[in-house]
């Protein structure tokens, strides 16, 4: 039997080895008799996949109902939309919950390049109307979060403990009670307390406690114990004072300060950032608007050149076909080349017009295409601008939002330095408290029972005690504290240095703006004369060509120079208006220049009710001079958005078309008599009236003409200057057939 058993064991081992060799060394799936074969549908084969979030937010109508874009293959809009600059600013502000920018878009003489992409590439860096409210409501660093450190805190607790110990565990009790019987205990505790941190750094507290005990030591014994205590702890050196606690907040450490004053500065900084974002939005609207105006005139200029080239080509072709004088094949080819050159420029200008209009639609918050083609109706400023340098520089130093933001940073660093010096003092706290105690058989209202009540015993005041003392602590070396002071001093020095350098940089920017205004205005006058001369040249060369006294190439070159002169003139006018906008941008008056006022939205009715109640409460109280504890000022008051400054008025040259009047037409043919240029005459300051400033109700709102501080002439007279005998009127050729409405006065703002 043993031999047969050995053979069977060898066979079994061999079979196992063979089976392992066939299947290999790999894990095997289990086998189930009831499997349905549907397990693959329930398997998760990947740990991370690209998925859609569960956000269900409908797209705006401007996205859903956008039509096919206007292109060279689809150039005809359903109709034109005549838009003023004021309406454009209103639409942009209304549609700017998230403030868009034109970063990445470049405007030039040749057209627009680049497309906006900041919202898609860096959405967290874009400003919005929610940012100031987010900064104020921040639960960590906002004003309410800083004020919450001084809120009263309610602490309450109730516990009931029941223990039933067997005789085997009663040995501990036998040490005190002298028996080893089983123990049945009940214990209850109720505590209620309120503590509050004061603005001076101290802490007050009021606590009440009631304890019940029912212990069985072989005989029942129950009782109630009550106590009521009140006291306070107040720092005498480190951490003392309203100013320190407003800056650093209670429980602050060196280098980290989040008091009410610091939180308020953070909110003001957020408001400053919001103002700059709104200013940038208005600046982008003006850039897009005036560049669209230029795109229309650029298209008209090249179309005029194309039509002239087509007419010349047609005439040359006709002479070539009939063998007339001047009808050479060379001339026909030159005329045809010139025509297709202008035709290509016209196609590029047409496409550039659609691109620029799309950029304006983007900054206005409108769909890319809705069947309408926006057409500017405001005319740019053509009158000279005169401003007093000292007045502009002083105004910029006060109104520039970049400087005001840096000044808030300087004020924050000054407050942090004050707080850091407080930590150089030892910690010395004074504490005092008083406690009333009581004990009885019952908790309350049981004086007629034997043993009385604990609450009654406590309120009798027979059992009272008090505590009073001083607690002190001080580190050796003050390394951390001294480092915090040094760091605050360096931070303050840096902020002040940055502010001074910013002021210097701002003066350089204002200087450049003055140069740009002067340069672009002089260029506009020069380009106007160039345009007049080029138009006269084309007329004279065309007449000479028809008379056979000149060649075709001279006529073609004259037509090119005329087209270039027209585009250069309109570009110089747009550059002049953008230079004026840039000056207001840099000196902080761009929003006022466009009649835009920033204001807070409407609060809930309960907020106004509570404010009125607190105001009546203060009015009914008694005045107390607490100036010795009041901290130093942080703000100098509300910033006045609409301000008035002293400027010389806008003048116009003698004989030049006044603002709002059509430009005269230069007579065709002949050479105009051009007088030597004369120096500009001094401008005359017109009489003006000042309207009142009415508050706005909510949001970013464009103020109406009657609700902002503006200066305009009393009568309908235009700005004029004394005439000079030798001055010559600046005459421009006809403008393209576009609706022209002038409803924007040229003022110092």
XYZ file of C-alpha atoms in Angstrom:
749
model
C 0.000 0.000 0.000
C 2.835 2.355 0.756
C 4.317 1.817 -2.763
C 0.998 2.476 -4.483
C 0.567 5.610 -2.386
C 4.036 6.850 -3.419
C 3.278 6.315 -7.110
C -0.012 8.163 -6.794
C 1.709 11.084 -5.081
C 4.315 11.339 -7.848
C 1.604 11.266 -10.485
C -0.323 13.994 -8.652
C 2.749 16.206 -8.362
C 3.592 15.669 -12.030
C 0.073 16.603 -13.077
C 0.241 19.812 -10.995
C 3.607 20.751 -12.526
C 2.257 20.113 -16.027
C -0.858 22.206 -15.379
C 1.273 25.074 -14.008
C 3.529 24.920 -17.064
C 0.547 25.097 -19.410
C -1.202 28.017 -17.670
C 1.972 29.912 -16.735
C 2.689 32.045 -13.661
C -0.176 34.556 -13.946
C -3.261 35.424 -11.872
C -6.439 33.632 -12.837
C -9.972 35.055 -12.932
C -12.508 33.362 -10.661
C -15.192 31.112 -12.090
C -18.849 31.595 -11.121
C -21.655 29.221 -12.026
C -24.225 32.072 -12.032
C -22.254 34.552 -14.207
C -24.372 36.448 -16.798
C -21.528 37.757 -18.966
C -22.452 41.460 -18.424
C -19.450 42.366 -16.274
C -17.648 44.319 -19.033
C -20.310 47.039 -18.957
C -19.594 47.660 -15.284
C -15.794 47.836 -15.564
C -13.837 51.137 -15.212
C -10.792 50.749 -17.439
C -9.159 54.188 -16.828
C -8.553 56.149 -13.647
C -8.337 59.606 -15.304
C -10.175 60.727 -18.423
C -11.107 64.029 -20.042
C -14.713 64.617 -19.060
C -17.374 67.315 -19.099
C -18.328 69.055 -15.880
C -21.937 69.011 -14.729
C -22.346 72.805 -15.101
C -25.634 73.647 -16.776
C -25.393 77.313 -17.774
C -27.196 78.567 -20.890
C -25.221 80.604 -23.395
C -26.058 84.262 -23.861
C -28.216 85.358 -26.827
C -25.209 87.196 -28.271
C -23.578 83.785 -28.673
C -26.557 81.701 -29.741
C -27.925 84.059 -32.394
C -24.684 85.178 -34.042
C -24.879 85.150 -37.835
C -22.309 84.292 -40.453
C -19.468 86.829 -40.470
C -19.104 89.501 -43.118
C -16.312 88.615 -45.528
C -15.232 89.516 -49.057
C -17.482 86.695 -50.259
C -20.342 87.941 -48.075
C -19.777 91.720 -47.930
C -23.311 93.081 -47.772
C -24.899 93.670 -44.341
C -28.638 93.760 -43.877
C -28.419 97.421 -42.868
C -26.071 99.917 -41.212
C -26.147 100.785 -37.528
C -25.247 104.423 -36.966
C -23.585 104.589 -33.558
C -22.272 107.541 -31.563
C -19.326 107.320 -29.227
C -21.507 108.063 -26.216
C -23.846 105.202 -27.137
C -20.859 102.910 -27.616
C -19.565 103.697 -24.123
C -23.022 103.116 -22.647
C -23.381 99.731 -24.348
C -19.890 98.652 -23.297
C -20.503 99.560 -19.654
C -23.903 97.899 -19.643
C -22.526 94.638 -21.048
C -19.369 94.495 -18.912
C -20.004 92.331 -15.897
C -16.625 90.915 -16.869
C -14.465 93.751 -18.155
C -13.008 92.873 -21.528
C -9.705 94.179 -22.857
C -8.097 94.530 -26.283
C -4.769 93.061 -25.220
C -3.222 91.437 -28.256
C -4.993 93.738 -30.739
C -2.856 96.300 -32.578
C -4.192 99.186 -34.641
C -2.017 100.750 -37.322
C -2.239 102.638 -40.579
C -2.426 99.397 -42.506
C -5.263 97.980 -40.424
C -5.909 95.876 -37.357
C -3.933 92.788 -36.398
C -4.457 90.225 -33.686
C -7.598 89.107 -31.922
C -8.630 89.399 -28.254
C -7.784 86.320 -26.237
C -7.284 87.306 -22.599
C -10.565 85.839 -21.380
C -9.785 82.405 -22.787
C -6.093 82.293 -21.903
C -6.120 83.989 -18.469
C -9.683 84.350 -17.123
C -8.559 84.857 -13.504
C -6.563 87.977 -14.421
C -9.580 89.774 -15.904
C -11.452 92.313 -13.782
C -15.191 92.246 -13.158
C -17.909 94.165 -11.350
C -17.814 91.517 -8.620
C -14.191 92.117 -7.565
C -14.771 94.926 -5.002
C -17.577 92.943 -3.363
C -15.417 89.815 -3.356
C -12.602 91.684 -1.633
C -14.903 93.081 1.035
C -16.700 89.793 1.676
C -13.524 87.680 1.798
C -13.988 85.441 4.886
C -10.235 85.559 5.580
C -9.010 89.073 4.766
C -12.179 91.120 4.235
C -13.555 93.870 6.452
C -16.313 91.713 7.919
C -13.791 88.975 8.650
C -11.616 91.467 10.534
C -14.596 92.832 12.468
C -15.729 89.332 13.411
C -12.709 89.042 15.725
C -14.468 91.491 18.063
C -17.830 89.707 18.021
C -19.096 88.126 21.211
C -18.815 84.353 21.422
C -21.419 82.133 23.068
C -20.174 78.875 24.537
C -22.572 76.343 26.022
C -22.480 72.689 26.910
C -24.598 70.066 28.659
C -23.368 66.596 29.650
C -24.930 63.759 31.611
C -22.848 60.808 32.841
C -24.223 57.638 34.392
C -21.945 54.894 35.758
C -22.916 51.557 37.295
C -19.836 49.814 38.723
C -19.898 46.134 39.762
C -18.427 45.019 43.118
C -15.221 43.876 41.398
C -14.522 47.495 40.314
C -15.514 49.165 43.545
C -12.106 48.752 45.219
C -11.255 52.331 44.337
C -14.348 53.560 46.109
C -13.606 51.400 49.136
C -10.471 53.415 49.736
C -12.645 56.453 50.382
C -16.032 55.084 51.447
C -14.881 52.109 53.506
C -17.182 49.574 51.782
C -17.127 47.406 48.670
C -20.779 47.626 47.668
C -21.803 48.230 44.059
C -21.847 51.922 42.994
C -24.576 53.654 40.987
C -23.585 57.243 40.026
C -25.314 60.048 38.073
C -23.481 63.231 37.119
C -24.747 66.173 35.070
C -23.178 69.490 34.077
C -24.541 72.616 32.324
C -22.257 75.517 31.334
C -23.135 78.735 29.527
C -20.675 81.545 28.861
C -20.169 84.672 26.765
C -16.809 86.247 26.051
C -15.941 89.225 23.884
C -12.706 90.760 22.686
C -12.612 94.513 23.153
C -11.154 97.071 20.738
C -8.441 97.873 23.285
C -7.172 94.283 23.189
C -8.766 93.005 26.396
C -11.216 90.175 26.818
C -14.321 90.086 29.036
C -16.213 86.978 30.019
C -19.353 85.922 31.892
C -19.866 82.234 32.737
C -22.557 80.256 34.541
C -22.346 76.608 35.542
C -24.658 74.104 37.239
C -23.520 70.607 38.329
C -25.669 67.748 39.588
C -24.294 64.635 41.311
C -26.108 61.556 42.608
C -23.695 59.027 44.147
C -24.683 55.757 45.813
C -22.268 54.720 48.553
C -24.686 52.297 50.031
C -26.963 55.181 50.762
C -28.204 57.764 48.198
C -26.641 61.224 48.236
C -27.533 63.934 45.623
C -26.772 67.623 45.407
C -26.631 70.647 43.065
C -23.695 73.070 42.751
C -23.933 76.446 40.971
C -21.463 79.165 40.178
C -21.524 82.471 38.302
C -18.332 84.302 37.399
C -17.437 87.491 35.545
C -14.057 88.951 34.779
C -11.719 90.411 32.225
C -8.162 90.209 30.977
C -6.442 93.264 29.579
C -2.935 93.732 28.099
C -0.925 96.567 29.575
C 2.018 96.643 27.163
C 2.114 94.371 24.125
C -1.243 94.147 22.359
C -2.708 97.186 24.119
C -4.511 100.040 22.380
C -7.225 100.633 19.797
C -4.749 101.569 17.087
C -2.765 98.337 17.341
C -5.856 96.148 17.376
C -7.381 97.999 14.420
C -4.193 97.387 12.460
C -3.138 93.896 13.529
C -6.293 92.448 15.024
C -6.461 90.352 18.192
C -4.156 87.371 18.312
C -1.778 88.788 15.689
C 1.801 87.613 15.314
C 4.811 89.618 14.078
C 4.692 89.967 10.311
C 1.029 89.002 9.846
C -1.551 91.731 10.379
C -5.195 91.476 9.384
C -6.980 94.139 11.360
C -9.885 96.307 10.288
C -7.619 99.069 8.941
C -5.595 96.671 6.775
C -8.773 94.988 5.506
C -10.270 98.367 4.662
C -7.145 99.272 2.645
C -7.441 95.969 0.768
C -11.013 96.881 -0.159
C -9.956 100.359 -1.297
C -7.222 98.775 -3.388
C -9.795 96.496 -5.019
C -11.954 99.537 -5.778
C -8.913 101.215 -7.302
C -8.276 98.182 -9.503
C -11.909 98.233 -10.574
C -11.653 101.908 -11.496
C -8.572 101.222 -13.609
C -10.330 98.319 -15.333
C -13.314 100.540 -16.145
C -10.963 103.260 -17.401
C -9.152 100.758 -19.627
C -12.491 99.594 -20.984
C -13.505 103.129 -21.954
C -10.080 103.701 -23.530
C -10.435 100.511 -25.580
C -13.897 101.601 -26.718
C -12.493 104.915 -27.945
C -9.601 103.182 -29.718
C -11.882 100.738 -31.499
C -14.440 103.435 -32.331
C -12.007 105.895 -33.892
C -10.087 103.158 -35.716
C -13.375 101.988 -37.216
C -13.971 105.591 -38.285
C -10.536 105.501 -39.941
C -11.268 102.137 -41.555
C -14.328 103.605 -43.276
C -12.393 106.602 -44.585
C -9.436 104.458 -45.577
C -11.795 102.275 -47.581
C -13.329 105.337 -49.226
C -9.867 106.655 -50.085
C -8.682 103.482 -51.776
C -12.059 103.099 -53.478
C -11.658 106.612 -54.863
C -8.198 105.694 -56.087
C -9.538 102.463 -57.560
C -12.299 104.310 -59.411
C -9.834 106.871 -60.741
C -7.485 104.082 -61.813
C -10.368 102.267 -63.480
C -11.354 105.400 -65.368
C -7.763 105.939 -66.492
C -7.470 102.325 -67.571
C -10.738 102.554 -69.507
C -9.568 105.682 -71.327
C -6.170 104.212 -72.105
C -7.721 100.971 -73.273
C -10.113 102.821 -75.554
C -7.267 104.837 -77.080
C -5.251 101.665 -77.478
C -8.084 99.844 -79.237
C -8.744 102.744 -81.620
C -5.060 103.597 -82.152
C -5.434 107.090 -80.825
C -2.564 109.217 -79.610
C -1.293 107.919 -76.291
C -2.905 104.513 -76.810
C 0.171 102.371 -76.543
C 0.187 98.818 -75.187
C 2.706 99.908 -72.572
C 0.343 102.597 -71.280
C -2.593 100.189 -71.213
C -0.571 97.647 -69.200
C 0.566 100.336 -66.762
C -2.997 101.553 -66.286
C -4.236 98.005 -65.815
C -1.506 97.274 -63.244
C -2.345 100.438 -61.391
C -6.023 99.508 -61.326
C -5.453 96.045 -59.922
C -3.053 97.486 -57.350
C -5.818 99.767 -56.102
C -8.298 96.923 -56.338
C -6.147 94.751 -54.093
C -5.817 97.607 -51.608
C -9.597 98.030 -51.683
C -10.162 94.360 -50.889
C -7.696 94.539 -48.017
C -9.366 97.716 -46.743
C -12.794 96.073 -46.978
C -11.635 93.074 -44.973
C -9.892 95.353 -42.471
C -13.156 97.254 -42.037
C -14.953 94.044 -41.100
C -12.151 93.106 -38.683
C -12.171 96.502 -36.981
C -15.960 96.448 -36.694
C -15.732 93.005 -35.104
C -13.193 94.306 -32.577
C -15.561 97.145 -31.655
C -18.400 94.645 -31.269
C -16.261 92.539 -28.970
C -15.386 95.402 -26.647
C -19.076 96.417 -26.614
C -20.094 92.889 -25.593
C -22.125 92.221 -28.748
C -22.264 89.234 -31.049
C -19.658 89.081 -33.774
C -22.295 89.516 -36.485
C -26.016 90.204 -36.226
C -26.789 91.416 -39.740
C -25.916 95.047 -39.002
C -22.702 96.864 -39.768
C -21.702 99.458 -37.177
C -20.950 102.870 -38.647
C -19.535 105.692 -36.473
C -21.448 108.946 -36.696
C -19.375 111.186 -34.411
C -16.752 113.321 -36.072
C -13.280 113.545 -34.509
C -11.950 116.705 -32.927
C -10.222 119.002 -35.408
C -9.747 122.062 -33.168
C -6.438 122.639 -31.362
C -6.285 121.708 -27.705
C -4.586 124.047 -25.272
C -3.897 122.977 -21.684
C -1.834 124.499 -18.914
C 1.086 122.212 -18.101
C 1.234 122.918 -14.385
C -2.505 122.384 -13.975
C -2.380 119.100 -15.855
C 0.611 117.820 -13.897
C -0.891 118.751 -10.529
C -4.180 117.157 -11.489
C -2.442 113.978 -12.619
C -0.556 113.674 -9.331
C -3.914 113.773 -7.514
C -6.171 111.838 -9.877
C -3.967 109.129 -11.327
C -5.414 105.792 -10.120
C -1.988 104.148 -10.243
C -0.615 106.721 -7.810
C -3.649 106.441 -5.551
C -3.220 102.677 -5.449
C 0.436 103.012 -4.514
C -0.450 105.547 -1.821
C -2.790 102.969 -0.283
C 0.147 100.558 -0.251
C 2.302 103.196 1.487
C -0.409 103.734 4.099
C -0.661 99.977 4.659
C 3.105 99.740 5.156
C 3.018 102.649 7.628
C 0.342 100.905 9.684
C 2.238 97.627 9.604
C 5.339 99.379 10.915
C 3.324 100.773 13.835
C 1.984 97.305 14.636
C 5.395 95.650 14.388
C 6.898 98.055 16.945
C 4.227 97.026 19.448
C 5.714 93.519 19.591
C 8.989 94.913 20.975
C 7.283 95.393 24.373
C 6.954 92.571 26.917
C 3.639 90.836 27.327
C 2.034 91.985 30.577
C -1.630 91.163 31.133
C -3.824 92.180 34.042
C -6.677 89.865 34.963
C -9.467 90.198 37.490
C -12.596 88.194 38.225
C -15.389 87.642 40.721
C -17.329 84.429 41.362
C -20.513 83.563 43.281
C -21.101 79.956 44.372
C -23.994 78.014 45.840
C -24.974 74.458 46.748
C -28.195 72.684 47.715
C -30.404 69.636 47.489
C -32.322 71.022 44.517
C -31.382 73.334 41.672
C -33.948 76.117 41.996
C -37.124 77.161 43.857
C -36.844 74.559 46.629
C -36.048 76.596 49.704
C -38.900 74.920 51.636
C -37.224 71.535 51.194
C -34.522 70.328 53.444
C -31.150 71.336 52.054
C -32.447 74.343 50.063
C -31.634 75.163 46.406
C -28.265 75.717 44.837
C -29.459 78.727 42.784
C -30.886 80.412 45.839
C -27.735 79.787 47.804
C -25.712 81.353 44.977
C -27.912 84.444 44.627
C -27.753 85.103 48.366
C -24.126 86.121 47.843
C -22.904 84.428 50.975
C -20.318 82.433 49.103
C -18.222 84.690 46.863
C -14.612 84.970 45.856
C -12.397 87.015 43.617
C -9.116 86.790 41.752
C -6.679 89.436 40.608
C -3.215 89.125 39.191
C -0.583 89.870 36.566
C 0.866 87.541 33.928
C 4.075 88.414 32.113
C 6.130 86.848 29.326
C 9.110 88.056 27.347
C 11.422 86.354 24.844
C 15.203 86.586 25.064
C 16.786 88.318 22.089
C 13.611 89.567 20.348
C 14.883 88.093 17.095
C 11.536 87.560 15.421
C 10.145 90.867 16.617
C 13.200 92.885 15.535
C 13.148 91.140 12.160
C 9.484 92.104 11.745
C 10.281 95.763 12.495
C 13.193 95.784 10.068
C 11.102 94.119 7.400
C 8.321 96.668 7.866
C 10.817 99.539 7.638
C 12.284 98.172 4.421
C 8.837 97.577 2.956
C 7.790 101.129 3.765
C 10.983 102.559 2.290
C 10.447 100.568 -0.887
C 6.799 101.646 -1.238
C 7.716 105.302 -0.793
C 10.532 105.008 -3.319
C 8.191 103.328 -5.807
C 5.649 106.122 -5.342
C 8.240 108.797 -6.070
C 9.479 106.936 -9.128
C 5.902 106.486 -10.332
C 5.347 110.221 -10.074
C 8.507 110.803 -12.088
C 7.399 108.285 -14.702
C 3.973 109.899 -14.866
C 5.474 113.299 -15.589
C 7.441 111.755 -18.454
C 4.255 110.184 -19.803
C 2.431 113.507 -19.573
C 5.317 115.182 -21.366
C 5.080 112.626 -24.131
C 1.308 113.147 -24.315
C 1.804 116.886 -24.742
C 4.276 116.204 -27.522
C 1.922 113.724 -29.192
C -0.959 116.185 -29.121
C 1.179 118.929 -30.603
C 2.774 116.605 -33.145
C -0.429 114.954 -34.322
C -2.247 118.278 -34.582
C 0.527 119.798 -36.654
C 0.632 116.643 -38.744
C -3.111 116.871 -39.346
C -2.693 120.431 -40.649
C 0.218 119.373 -42.826
C -1.583 116.313 -44.126
C -4.589 118.478 -44.956
C -2.409 120.736 -47.063
C -0.827 117.666 -48.636
C -4.277 116.321 -49.427
C -5.300 119.615 -51.053
C -2.085 119.717 -53.050
C -2.428 116.086 -54.157
C -5.985 116.695 -55.331
C -4.851 119.742 -57.295
C -1.969 117.734 -58.745
C -4.263 115.018 -60.035
C -6.524 117.583 -61.668
C -3.649 119.382 -63.382
C -1.793 116.225 -64.464
C -5.013 114.689 -65.773
C -5.663 117.800 -67.874
C -2.066 117.746 -69.119
C -2.314 114.052 -69.999
C -5.473 114.621 -71.961
C -3.715 117.475 -73.767
C -0.806 115.157 -74.501
C 1.807 117.196 -72.686
C 2.670 114.546 -70.079
C 2.976 110.787 -69.823
C 0.624 108.276 -68.243
C 3.012 107.178 -65.539
C 2.994 110.675 -64.100
C -0.799 110.591 -63.916
C -0.753 107.195 -62.241
C 1.806 108.331 -59.698
C -0.299 111.435 -58.979
C -3.346 109.245 -58.345
C -1.343 107.089 -55.917
C -0.083 110.162 -54.091
C -3.633 111.480 -53.801
C -4.872 108.214 -52.266
C -1.933 108.152 -49.856
C -2.528 111.785 -48.917
C -6.172 111.099 -48.078
C -5.349 108.101 -45.872
C -2.508 110.011 -44.188
C -4.866 112.885 -43.413
C -7.500 110.708 -41.788
C -4.835 108.750 -39.918
C -3.401 111.994 -38.532
C -6.868 113.110 -37.385
C -7.465 109.797 -35.604
C -3.998 109.904 -34.037
C -4.756 113.402 -32.760
C -7.975 112.265 -31.085
C -6.273 109.201 -29.620
C -3.502 111.464 -28.272
C -6.130 113.567 -26.478
C -7.665 110.385 -25.085
C -4.235 109.200 -23.925
C -3.629 112.468 -22.084
C -6.895 112.093 -20.167
C -6.043 108.434 -19.571
C -2.710 109.301 -17.995
C -3.922 112.179 -15.866
C -6.877 110.194 -14.515
C -9.779 112.115 -16.102
C -10.783 109.742 -18.909
C -13.948 108.549 -17.163
C -15.034 112.113 -16.524
C -14.110 113.035 -20.099
C -16.611 110.398 -21.263
C -19.217 111.284 -18.597
C -18.837 107.994 -16.714
C -19.360 107.805 -12.955
C -18.596 104.796 -10.745
C -21.001 104.151 -7.906
C -22.058 101.347 -5.607
C -25.196 99.352 -6.209
C -28.329 99.658 -4.092
C -28.255 97.991 -0.672
C -31.188 95.948 0.703
C -33.862 97.929 2.529
C -32.910 96.331 5.843
C -29.415 97.841 5.593
C -30.811 101.369 5.302
C -33.190 100.683 8.202
C -30.348 99.494 10.423
C -28.168 102.442 9.431
C -30.939 104.872 10.339
C -31.479 103.157 13.684
C -27.787 103.350 14.553
C -27.647 106.992 13.500
C -30.603 107.832 15.754
C -28.961 105.912 18.580
C -25.775 107.973 18.242
C -27.775 111.174 17.970
C -29.571 110.481 21.255
C -26.368 109.645 23.117
C -24.032 111.904 25.068
C -20.817 113.129 23.528
C -17.646 111.661 24.970
C -14.223 112.873 24.018
C -12.256 109.753 23.274
C -9.623 111.429 21.141
C -6.857 110.077 23.327
C -7.746 106.534 22.239
C -8.782 107.211 18.641
C -6.248 105.864 16.104
C -4.737 108.044 13.422
C -6.595 108.662 10.172
C -6.310 106.210 7.302
C -8.304 107.984 4.591
C -8.643 111.648 3.655
C -12.235 111.283 2.544
C -14.198 110.359 -0.567
C -12.484 110.769 -3.912
C -14.307 113.250 -6.133
C -14.631 111.609 -9.535
C -15.799 114.714 -11.393
C -13.438 117.611 -10.816
C -12.861 120.936 -12.512
C -9.530 122.381 -13.489
C -8.229 125.533 -15.095
C -7.525 125.175 -18.769
C -7.350 127.523 -21.676
C -10.147 126.859 -24.117
C -10.056 125.145 -27.419
C -9.447 127.497 -30.288
C -9.592 127.138 -34.014
C -7.622 128.678 -36.757
C -8.959 131.623 -38.694
C -11.245 130.486 -41.436
C -11.047 126.823 -40.425
C -14.402 125.021 -40.402
C -15.792 125.106 -36.902
C -16.634 121.936 -35.001
C -19.929 120.535 -36.177
C -19.908 122.351 -39.525
C -19.311 120.640 -42.879
C -15.912 121.033 -44.436
C -15.890 123.223 -47.553
C -14.998 121.743 -50.887
C -11.749 122.648 -52.549
C -12.484 124.016 -56.044
C -11.339 121.694 -58.784
C -8.695 122.808 -61.226
C -6.023 125.411 -60.908
C -3.473 125.874 -58.203
C -4.575 127.475 -54.937
C -2.709 130.473 -53.709
C -0.943 129.281 -50.572
C 0.141 131.934 -48.100
C 3.137 131.389 -45.802
C 2.133 129.683 -42.542
C 1.333 131.999 -39.683
C 1.773 131.265 -35.980
C -1.322 130.135 -34.153
C -3.220 132.943 -32.456
C -3.918 132.652 -28.731
C -7.186 131.004 -27.893
C -10.100 132.892 -26.409
C -11.659 131.492 -23.256
C -15.427 131.307 -23.893
C -17.981 132.068 -21.265
C -19.139 128.882 -19.605
C -21.736 127.566 -17.270
C -21.408 124.755 -14.766
C -24.147 122.256 -14.185
C -24.639 120.370 -10.952
C -23.505 116.880 -10.155
C -26.284 114.434 -9.400
C -25.532 111.087 -7.763
C -26.059 107.873 -9.625
C -27.922 104.915 -8.234
C -26.134 101.716 -9.081
C -23.381 100.006 -10.995
C -21.102 101.568 -13.577
C -23.392 104.081 -15.165
C -22.761 106.680 -17.834
C -23.972 109.983 -16.490
C -26.167 112.093 -18.697
C -25.129 115.513 -19.933
C -27.204 117.149 -17.218
C -25.810 115.082 -14.367
C -22.091 115.678 -14.803
C -19.811 118.610 -14.307
C -19.237 119.930 -17.829
C -18.268 123.184 -19.435
C -19.924 124.353 -22.613
C -20.657 127.667 -24.301
C -23.583 129.741 -23.086
C -24.713 130.467 -26.618
C -24.481 128.360 -29.742
C -21.364 130.192 -30.842
C -18.336 128.079 -31.703
C -14.843 128.499 -30.423
C -13.089 131.249 -32.386
C -9.850 133.162 -32.298
C -9.007 136.666 -33.495
C -8.501 136.832 -37.235
C -5.252 137.712 -38.905
C -4.886 139.422 -42.263
C -2.315 136.976 -43.626
C -3.903 133.761 -42.332
C -5.176 131.210 -44.801
C -8.143 128.920 -44.319
C -7.408 125.194 -44.235
C -9.641 123.734 -46.936
C -10.336 120.022 -47.231
C -11.707 118.059 -50.198
C -15.180 116.514 -49.983
C -15.755 113.908 -47.302
C -17.218 110.483 -48.227
C -20.964 110.086 -48.347
C -21.530 109.105 -44.722
C -24.103 110.378 -42.248
C -22.376 112.929 -40.050
C -23.691 113.987 -36.647
C -21.650 115.983 -34.196
C -22.929 115.760 -30.666
C -19.691 115.818 -28.727
C -18.309 119.136 -27.533
C -14.612 119.748 -27.376
C -13.729 120.840 -23.860
C -10.865 120.776 -21.450
C -12.283 117.459 -20.192
